[in-house]
mmCIF file of C-alpha atoms in Angstrom:
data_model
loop_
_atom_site.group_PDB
_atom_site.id
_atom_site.type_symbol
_atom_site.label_atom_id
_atom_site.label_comp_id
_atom_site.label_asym_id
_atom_site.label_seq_id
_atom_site.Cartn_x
_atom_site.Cartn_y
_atom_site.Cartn_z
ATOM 1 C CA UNK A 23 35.145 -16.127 7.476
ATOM 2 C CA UNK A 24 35.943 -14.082 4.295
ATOM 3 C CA UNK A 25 35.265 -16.392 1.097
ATOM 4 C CA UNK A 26 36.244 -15.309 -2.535
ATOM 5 C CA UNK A 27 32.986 -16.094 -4.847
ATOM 6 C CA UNK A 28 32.387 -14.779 -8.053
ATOM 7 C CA UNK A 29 29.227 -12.312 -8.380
ATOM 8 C CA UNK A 30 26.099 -14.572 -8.739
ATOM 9 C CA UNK A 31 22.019 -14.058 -8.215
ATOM 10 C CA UNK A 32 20.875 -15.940 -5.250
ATOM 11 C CA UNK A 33 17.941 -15.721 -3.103
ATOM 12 C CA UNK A 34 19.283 -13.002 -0.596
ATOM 13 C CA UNK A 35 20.125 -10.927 -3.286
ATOM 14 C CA UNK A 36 16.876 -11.361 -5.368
ATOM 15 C CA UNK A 37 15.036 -10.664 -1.576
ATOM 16 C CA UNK A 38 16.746 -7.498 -1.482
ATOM 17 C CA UNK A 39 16.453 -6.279 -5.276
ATOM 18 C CA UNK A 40 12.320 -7.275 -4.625
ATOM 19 C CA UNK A 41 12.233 -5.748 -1.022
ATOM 20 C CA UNK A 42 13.742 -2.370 -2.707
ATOM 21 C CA UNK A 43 10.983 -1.987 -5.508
ATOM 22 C CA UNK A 44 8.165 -2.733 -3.000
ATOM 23 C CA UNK A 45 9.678 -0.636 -0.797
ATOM 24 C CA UNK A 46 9.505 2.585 -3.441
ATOM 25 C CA UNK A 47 6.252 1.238 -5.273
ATOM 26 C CA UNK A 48 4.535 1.251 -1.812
ATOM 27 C CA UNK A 49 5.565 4.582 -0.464
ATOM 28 C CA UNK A 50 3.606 5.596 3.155
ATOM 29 C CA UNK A 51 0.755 8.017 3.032
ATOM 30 C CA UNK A 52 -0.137 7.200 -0.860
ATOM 31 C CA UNK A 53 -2.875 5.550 -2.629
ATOM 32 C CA UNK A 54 -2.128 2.069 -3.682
ATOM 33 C CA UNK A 55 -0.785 1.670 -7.031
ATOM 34 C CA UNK A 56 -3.426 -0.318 -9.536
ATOM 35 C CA UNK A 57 -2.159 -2.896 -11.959
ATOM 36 C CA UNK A 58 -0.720 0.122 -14.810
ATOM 37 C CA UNK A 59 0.733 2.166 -12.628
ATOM 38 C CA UNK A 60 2.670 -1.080 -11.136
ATOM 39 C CA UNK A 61 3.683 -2.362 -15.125
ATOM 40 C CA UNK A 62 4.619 1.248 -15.861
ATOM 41 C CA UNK A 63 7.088 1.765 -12.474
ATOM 42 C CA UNK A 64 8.374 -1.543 -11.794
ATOM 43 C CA UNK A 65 11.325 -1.331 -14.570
ATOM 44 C CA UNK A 66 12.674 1.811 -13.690
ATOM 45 C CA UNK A 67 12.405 0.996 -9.516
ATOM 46 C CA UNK A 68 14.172 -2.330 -10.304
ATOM 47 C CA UNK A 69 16.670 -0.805 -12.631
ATOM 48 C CA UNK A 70 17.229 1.697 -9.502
ATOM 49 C CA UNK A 71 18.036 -1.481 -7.062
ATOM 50 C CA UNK A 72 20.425 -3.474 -9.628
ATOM 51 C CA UNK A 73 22.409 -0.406 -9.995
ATOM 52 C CA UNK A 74 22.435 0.302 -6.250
ATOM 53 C CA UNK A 75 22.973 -3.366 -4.965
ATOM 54 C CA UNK A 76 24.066 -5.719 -8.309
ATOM 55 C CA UNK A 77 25.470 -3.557 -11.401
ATOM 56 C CA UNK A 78 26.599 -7.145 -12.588
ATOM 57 C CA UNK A 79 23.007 -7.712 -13.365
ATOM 58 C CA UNK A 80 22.944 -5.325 -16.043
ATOM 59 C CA UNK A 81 24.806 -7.911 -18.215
ATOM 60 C CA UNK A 82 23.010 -9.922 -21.124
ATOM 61 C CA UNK A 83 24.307 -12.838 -19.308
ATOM 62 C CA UNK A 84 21.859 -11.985 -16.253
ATOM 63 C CA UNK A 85 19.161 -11.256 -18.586
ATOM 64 C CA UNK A 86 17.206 -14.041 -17.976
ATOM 65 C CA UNK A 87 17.287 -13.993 -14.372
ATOM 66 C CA UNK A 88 16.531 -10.172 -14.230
ATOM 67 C CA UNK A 89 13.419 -10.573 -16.467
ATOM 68 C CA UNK A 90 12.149 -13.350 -14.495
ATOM 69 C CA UNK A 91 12.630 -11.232 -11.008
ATOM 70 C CA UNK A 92 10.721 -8.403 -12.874
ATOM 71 C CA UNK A 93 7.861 -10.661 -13.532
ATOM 72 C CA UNK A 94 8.243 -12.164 -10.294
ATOM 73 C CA UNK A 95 7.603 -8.428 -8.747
ATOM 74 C CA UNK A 96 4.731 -7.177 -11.001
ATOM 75 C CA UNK A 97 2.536 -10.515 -10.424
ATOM 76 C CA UNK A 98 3.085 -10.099 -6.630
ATOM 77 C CA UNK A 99 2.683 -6.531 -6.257
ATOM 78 C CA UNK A 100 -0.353 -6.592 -8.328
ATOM 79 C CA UNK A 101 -1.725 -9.118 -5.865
ATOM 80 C CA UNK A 102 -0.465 -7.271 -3.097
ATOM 81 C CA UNK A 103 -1.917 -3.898 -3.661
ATOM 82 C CA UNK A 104 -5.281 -6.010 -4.596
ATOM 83 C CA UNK A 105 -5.194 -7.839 -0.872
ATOM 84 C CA UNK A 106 -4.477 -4.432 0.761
ATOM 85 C CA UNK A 107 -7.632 -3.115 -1.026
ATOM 86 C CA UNK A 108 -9.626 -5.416 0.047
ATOM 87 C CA UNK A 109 -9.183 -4.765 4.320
ATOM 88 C CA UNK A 110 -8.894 -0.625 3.659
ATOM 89 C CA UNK A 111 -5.308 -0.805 4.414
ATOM 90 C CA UNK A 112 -2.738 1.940 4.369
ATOM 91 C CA UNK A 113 0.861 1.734 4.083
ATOM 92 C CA UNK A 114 1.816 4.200 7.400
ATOM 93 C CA UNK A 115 5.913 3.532 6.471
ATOM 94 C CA UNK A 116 8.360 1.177 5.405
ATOM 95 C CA UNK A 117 11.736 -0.109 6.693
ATOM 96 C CA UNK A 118 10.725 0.516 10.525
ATOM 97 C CA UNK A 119 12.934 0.376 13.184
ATOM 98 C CA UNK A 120 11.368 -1.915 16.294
ATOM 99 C CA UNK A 121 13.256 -1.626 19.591
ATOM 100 C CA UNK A 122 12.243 -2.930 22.945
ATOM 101 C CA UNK A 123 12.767 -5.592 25.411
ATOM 102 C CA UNK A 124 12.330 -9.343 24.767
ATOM 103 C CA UNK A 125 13.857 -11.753 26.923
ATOM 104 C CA UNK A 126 15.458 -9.878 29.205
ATOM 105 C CA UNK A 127 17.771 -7.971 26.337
ATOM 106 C CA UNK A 128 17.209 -5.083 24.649
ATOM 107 C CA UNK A 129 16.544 -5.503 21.046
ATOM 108 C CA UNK A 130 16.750 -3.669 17.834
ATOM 109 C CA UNK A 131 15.334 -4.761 14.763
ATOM 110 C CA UNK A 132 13.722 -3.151 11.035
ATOM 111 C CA UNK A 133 10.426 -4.386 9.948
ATOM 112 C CA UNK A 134 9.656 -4.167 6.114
ATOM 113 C CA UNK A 135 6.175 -2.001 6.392
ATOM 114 C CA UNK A 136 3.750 -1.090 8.955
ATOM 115 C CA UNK A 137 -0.233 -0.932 8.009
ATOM 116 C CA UNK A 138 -2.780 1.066 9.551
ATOM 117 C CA UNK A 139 -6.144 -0.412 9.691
ATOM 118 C CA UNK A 140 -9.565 1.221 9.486
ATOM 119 C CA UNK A 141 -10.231 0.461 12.792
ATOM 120 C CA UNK A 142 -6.739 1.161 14.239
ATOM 121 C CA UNK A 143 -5.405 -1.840 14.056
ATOM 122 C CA UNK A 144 -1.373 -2.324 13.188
ATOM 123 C CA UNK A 145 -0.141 -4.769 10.819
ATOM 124 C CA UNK A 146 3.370 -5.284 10.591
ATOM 125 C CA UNK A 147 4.784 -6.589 7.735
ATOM 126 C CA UNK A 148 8.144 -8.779 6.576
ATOM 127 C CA UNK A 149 8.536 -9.690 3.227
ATOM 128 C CA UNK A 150 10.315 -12.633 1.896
ATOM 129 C CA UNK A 151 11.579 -13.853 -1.488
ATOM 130 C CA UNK A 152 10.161 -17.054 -0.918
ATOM 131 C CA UNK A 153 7.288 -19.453 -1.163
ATOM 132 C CA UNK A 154 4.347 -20.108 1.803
ATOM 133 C CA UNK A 155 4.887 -23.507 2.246
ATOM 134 C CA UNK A 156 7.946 -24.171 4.542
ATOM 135 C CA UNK A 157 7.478 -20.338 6.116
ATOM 136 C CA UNK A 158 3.963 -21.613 7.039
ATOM 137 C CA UNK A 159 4.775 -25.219 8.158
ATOM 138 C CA UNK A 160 7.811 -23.220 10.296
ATOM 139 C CA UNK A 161 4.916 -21.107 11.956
ATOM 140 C CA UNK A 162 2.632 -24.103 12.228
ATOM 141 C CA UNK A 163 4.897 -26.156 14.547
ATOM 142 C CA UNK A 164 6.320 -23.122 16.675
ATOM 143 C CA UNK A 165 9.494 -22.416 15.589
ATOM 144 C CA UNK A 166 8.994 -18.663 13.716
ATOM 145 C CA UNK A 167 11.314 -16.680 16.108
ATOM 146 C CA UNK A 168 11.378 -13.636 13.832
ATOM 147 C CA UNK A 169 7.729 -12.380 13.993
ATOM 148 C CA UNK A 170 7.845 -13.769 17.584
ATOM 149 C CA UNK A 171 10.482 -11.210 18.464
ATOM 150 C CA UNK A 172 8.522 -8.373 16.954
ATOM 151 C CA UNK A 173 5.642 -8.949 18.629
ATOM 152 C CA UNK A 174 7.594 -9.008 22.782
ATOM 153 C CA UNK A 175 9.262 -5.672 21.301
ATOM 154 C CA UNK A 176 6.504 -4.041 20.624
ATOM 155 C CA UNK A 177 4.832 -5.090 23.916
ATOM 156 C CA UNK A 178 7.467 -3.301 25.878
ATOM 157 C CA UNK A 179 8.812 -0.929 23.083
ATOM 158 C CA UNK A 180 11.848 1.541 23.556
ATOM 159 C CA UNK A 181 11.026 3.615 20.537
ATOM 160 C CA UNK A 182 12.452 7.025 19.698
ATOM 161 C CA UNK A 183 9.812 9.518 17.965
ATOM 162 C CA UNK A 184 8.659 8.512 15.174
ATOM 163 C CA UNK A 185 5.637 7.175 13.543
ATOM 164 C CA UNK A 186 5.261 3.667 15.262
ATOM 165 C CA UNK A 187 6.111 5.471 18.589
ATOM 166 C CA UNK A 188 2.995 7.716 18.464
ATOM 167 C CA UNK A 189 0.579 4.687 16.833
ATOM 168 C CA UNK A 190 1.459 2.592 20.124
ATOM 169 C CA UNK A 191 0.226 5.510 22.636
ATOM 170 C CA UNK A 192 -3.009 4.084 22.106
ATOM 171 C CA UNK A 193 -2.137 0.569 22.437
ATOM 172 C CA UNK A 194 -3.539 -0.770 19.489
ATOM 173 C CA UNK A 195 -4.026 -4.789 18.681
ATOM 174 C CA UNK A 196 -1.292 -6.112 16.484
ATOM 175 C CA UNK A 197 -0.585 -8.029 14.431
ATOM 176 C CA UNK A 198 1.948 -9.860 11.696
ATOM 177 C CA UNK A 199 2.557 -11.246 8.644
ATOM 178 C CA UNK A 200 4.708 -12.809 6.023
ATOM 179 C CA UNK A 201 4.083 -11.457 2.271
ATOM 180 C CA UNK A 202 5.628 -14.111 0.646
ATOM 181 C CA UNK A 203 6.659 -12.750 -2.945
ATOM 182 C CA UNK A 204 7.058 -15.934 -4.779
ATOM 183 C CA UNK A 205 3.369 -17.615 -4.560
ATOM 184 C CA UNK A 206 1.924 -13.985 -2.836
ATOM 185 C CA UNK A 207 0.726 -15.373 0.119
ATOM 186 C CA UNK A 208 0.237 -13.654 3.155
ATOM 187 C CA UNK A 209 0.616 -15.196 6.649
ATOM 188 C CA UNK A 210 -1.137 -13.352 9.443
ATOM 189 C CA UNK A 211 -0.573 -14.431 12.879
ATOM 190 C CA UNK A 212 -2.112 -11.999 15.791
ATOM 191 C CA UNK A 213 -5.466 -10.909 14.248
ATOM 192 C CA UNK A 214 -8.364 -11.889 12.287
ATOM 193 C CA UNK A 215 -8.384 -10.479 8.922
ATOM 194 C CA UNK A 216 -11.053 -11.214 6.249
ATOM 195 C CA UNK A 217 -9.237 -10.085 2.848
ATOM 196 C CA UNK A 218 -8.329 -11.568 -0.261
ATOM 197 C CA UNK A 219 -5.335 -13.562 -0.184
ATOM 198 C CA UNK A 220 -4.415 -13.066 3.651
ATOM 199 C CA UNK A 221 -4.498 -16.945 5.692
ATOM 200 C CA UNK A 222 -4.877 -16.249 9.352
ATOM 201 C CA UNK A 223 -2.058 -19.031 11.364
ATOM 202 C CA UNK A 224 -4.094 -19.119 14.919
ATOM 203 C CA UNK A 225 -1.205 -20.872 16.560
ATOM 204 C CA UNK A 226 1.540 -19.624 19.222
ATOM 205 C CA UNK A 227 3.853 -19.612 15.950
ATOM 206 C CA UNK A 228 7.063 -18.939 18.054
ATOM 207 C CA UNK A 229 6.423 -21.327 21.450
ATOM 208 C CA UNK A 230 9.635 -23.590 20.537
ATOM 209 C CA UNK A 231 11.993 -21.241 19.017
ATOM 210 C CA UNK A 232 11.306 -18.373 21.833
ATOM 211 C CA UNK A 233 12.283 -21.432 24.237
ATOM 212 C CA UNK A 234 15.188 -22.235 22.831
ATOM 213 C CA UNK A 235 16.106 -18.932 22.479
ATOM 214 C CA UNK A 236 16.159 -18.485 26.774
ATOM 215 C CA UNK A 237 17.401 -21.592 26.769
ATOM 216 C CA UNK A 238 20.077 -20.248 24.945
ATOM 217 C CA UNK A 239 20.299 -16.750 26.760
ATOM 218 C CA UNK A 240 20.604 -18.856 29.833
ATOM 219 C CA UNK A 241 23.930 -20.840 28.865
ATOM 220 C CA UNK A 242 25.380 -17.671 27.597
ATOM 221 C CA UNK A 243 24.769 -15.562 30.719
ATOM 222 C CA UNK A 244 26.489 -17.788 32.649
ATOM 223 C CA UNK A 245 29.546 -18.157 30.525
ATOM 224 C CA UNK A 246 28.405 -21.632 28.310
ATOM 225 C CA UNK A 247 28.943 -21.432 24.691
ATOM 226 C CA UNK A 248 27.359 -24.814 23.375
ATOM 227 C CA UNK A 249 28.299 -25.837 20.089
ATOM 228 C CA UNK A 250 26.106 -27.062 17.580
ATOM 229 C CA UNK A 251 26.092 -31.089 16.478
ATOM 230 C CA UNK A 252 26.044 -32.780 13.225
ATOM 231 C CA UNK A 253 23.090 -33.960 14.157
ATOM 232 C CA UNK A 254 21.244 -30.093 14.423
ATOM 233 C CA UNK A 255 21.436 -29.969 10.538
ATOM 234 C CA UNK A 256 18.789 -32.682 10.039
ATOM 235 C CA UNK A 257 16.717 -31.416 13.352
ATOM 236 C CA UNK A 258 16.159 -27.554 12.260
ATOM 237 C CA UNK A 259 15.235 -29.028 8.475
ATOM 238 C CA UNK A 260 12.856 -31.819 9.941
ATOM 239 C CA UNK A 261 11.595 -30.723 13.376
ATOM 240 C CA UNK A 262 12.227 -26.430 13.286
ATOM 241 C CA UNK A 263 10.960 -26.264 9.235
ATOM 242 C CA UNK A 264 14.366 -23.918 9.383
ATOM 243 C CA UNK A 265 17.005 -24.061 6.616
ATOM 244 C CA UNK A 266 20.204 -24.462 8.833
ATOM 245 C CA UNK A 267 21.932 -21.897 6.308
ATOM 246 C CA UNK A 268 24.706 -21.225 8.401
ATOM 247 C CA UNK A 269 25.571 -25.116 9.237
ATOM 248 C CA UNK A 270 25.345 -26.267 5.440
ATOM 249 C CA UNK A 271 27.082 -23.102 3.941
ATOM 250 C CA UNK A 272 29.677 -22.245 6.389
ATOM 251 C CA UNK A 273 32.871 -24.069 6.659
ATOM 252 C CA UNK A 274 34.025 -22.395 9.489
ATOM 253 C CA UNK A 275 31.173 -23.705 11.418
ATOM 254 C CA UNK A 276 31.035 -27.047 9.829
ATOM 255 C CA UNK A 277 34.953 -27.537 11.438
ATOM 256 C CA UNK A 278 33.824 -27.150 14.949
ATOM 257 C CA UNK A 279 30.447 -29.563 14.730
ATOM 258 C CA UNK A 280 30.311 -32.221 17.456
ATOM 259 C CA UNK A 281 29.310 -35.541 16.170
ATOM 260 C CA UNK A 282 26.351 -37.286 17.470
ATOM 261 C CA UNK A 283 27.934 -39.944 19.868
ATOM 262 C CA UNK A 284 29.062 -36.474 22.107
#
């Protein structure tokens, strides 16, 4: 489905303008930035990602928007770098491809940024332009599949050379984490962790969506496409703590919904 839209900020985009200037403010193998050399970067990185992914942006119409994504970005990366003080951690590389097998298929996948711990541990990391509340509710009930996924990769990786590759040799504990950018709270599922700002989820955060998921896997294998119902809108928001993006924003999908009495 190819839909005309005019240019306009929304969340995806602001994820990927914020994931860009974390990306470059947090480069691997460097000392953490402190709070001035975070003010004095954080223009000219964003600046860099609005001409790269939204030139539109650059418009006094967007200028409200922009300078409220810049704050947005300074306030969390401030915290950030303070939380990553606080457990010794080092940023080992960002935008890391994960492959391995989970499920039965062979997977590919890009983490946000992988942490080395003073002790060895691995932290890997996914940020999101969003706040902890429903990300943590999601993870509460067992229906995170994301984080779930990276986790059965990387316990039978396929990885090429490369940094991750040689850091799993030694078959490290891992763990992972949401940095959520909007209220800079970080979600750790996997390890303990005692830092500033880091809240440790000791659940099996990804029990009902990995089930589904097979479930799923199953139907397919054996030649069953199953459509959604109009009635899976209200369960992902209510039971999964997932926005059903695809079933509220895609008409092409909306068409073929089976109604409840089916």
């Amino acid at each position: 489905e190819v839909v005309w839209a005019p240019e306009t900020y929304d969340h995806i985009l602001s994820g990927t303008l914020a994931h860009e200037v974390l990306e470059y403010l947090f480069p691997k193998d460097h000392l953490l930035p402190d709070d001035l050399e975070i003010d004095a970067k954080v223009a000219r990185l964003l600046d860099q990602a609005v001409r790269k992914y939204a030139p539109f942006l650059n418009s006094l119409l967007w200028k409200v928007e922009r300078q409220g994504l810049e704050r947005d970005i300074i306030r969390a990366a401030k915290k950030w770098s303070a939380a990553l003080a606080t457990i010794g951690a080092k940023v080992i590389d960002n935008e890391i491809d994960i492959m391995g097998e989970a499920l039965g298929l062979n997977l590919f996948g890009r983490a946000d940024c992988l942490l080395s711990l003073p002790d060895g541990r691995l932290l890997i990391i996914d940020h999101k332009k969003s706040s902890s509340s429903k990300r943590r509710d999601r993870m509460v009930v067992g229906w995170d599949l994301q984080l779930g996924l990276y986790r059965a990769m990387l316990l039978k990786p396929d990885l090429k050379e490369g940094v991750l590759d040689d850091m799993l040799k030694s078959k490290p504990e891992i763990g992972v984490a949401y940095h959520l950018i909007n209220d800079s709270g970080i979600l750790v599922n996997g390890m303990k962790l005692e830092g500033e700002g880091f809240e440790i989820i000791d659940t099996e955060i990804s029990t009902q969506a990995i089930e589904k998921l097979q479930e799923r896997i199953t139907e397919v294998s054996s030649g069953v496409v199953s459509l959604n119902s109009a009635d899976d809108v209200t369960f992902f928001e209510k039971t999964a703590k997932t926005v059903p993006y695809a079933l509220q924003e895609s008409t092409l999908i909306a068409a073929f919904l089976i109604p409840p009495e089916n």
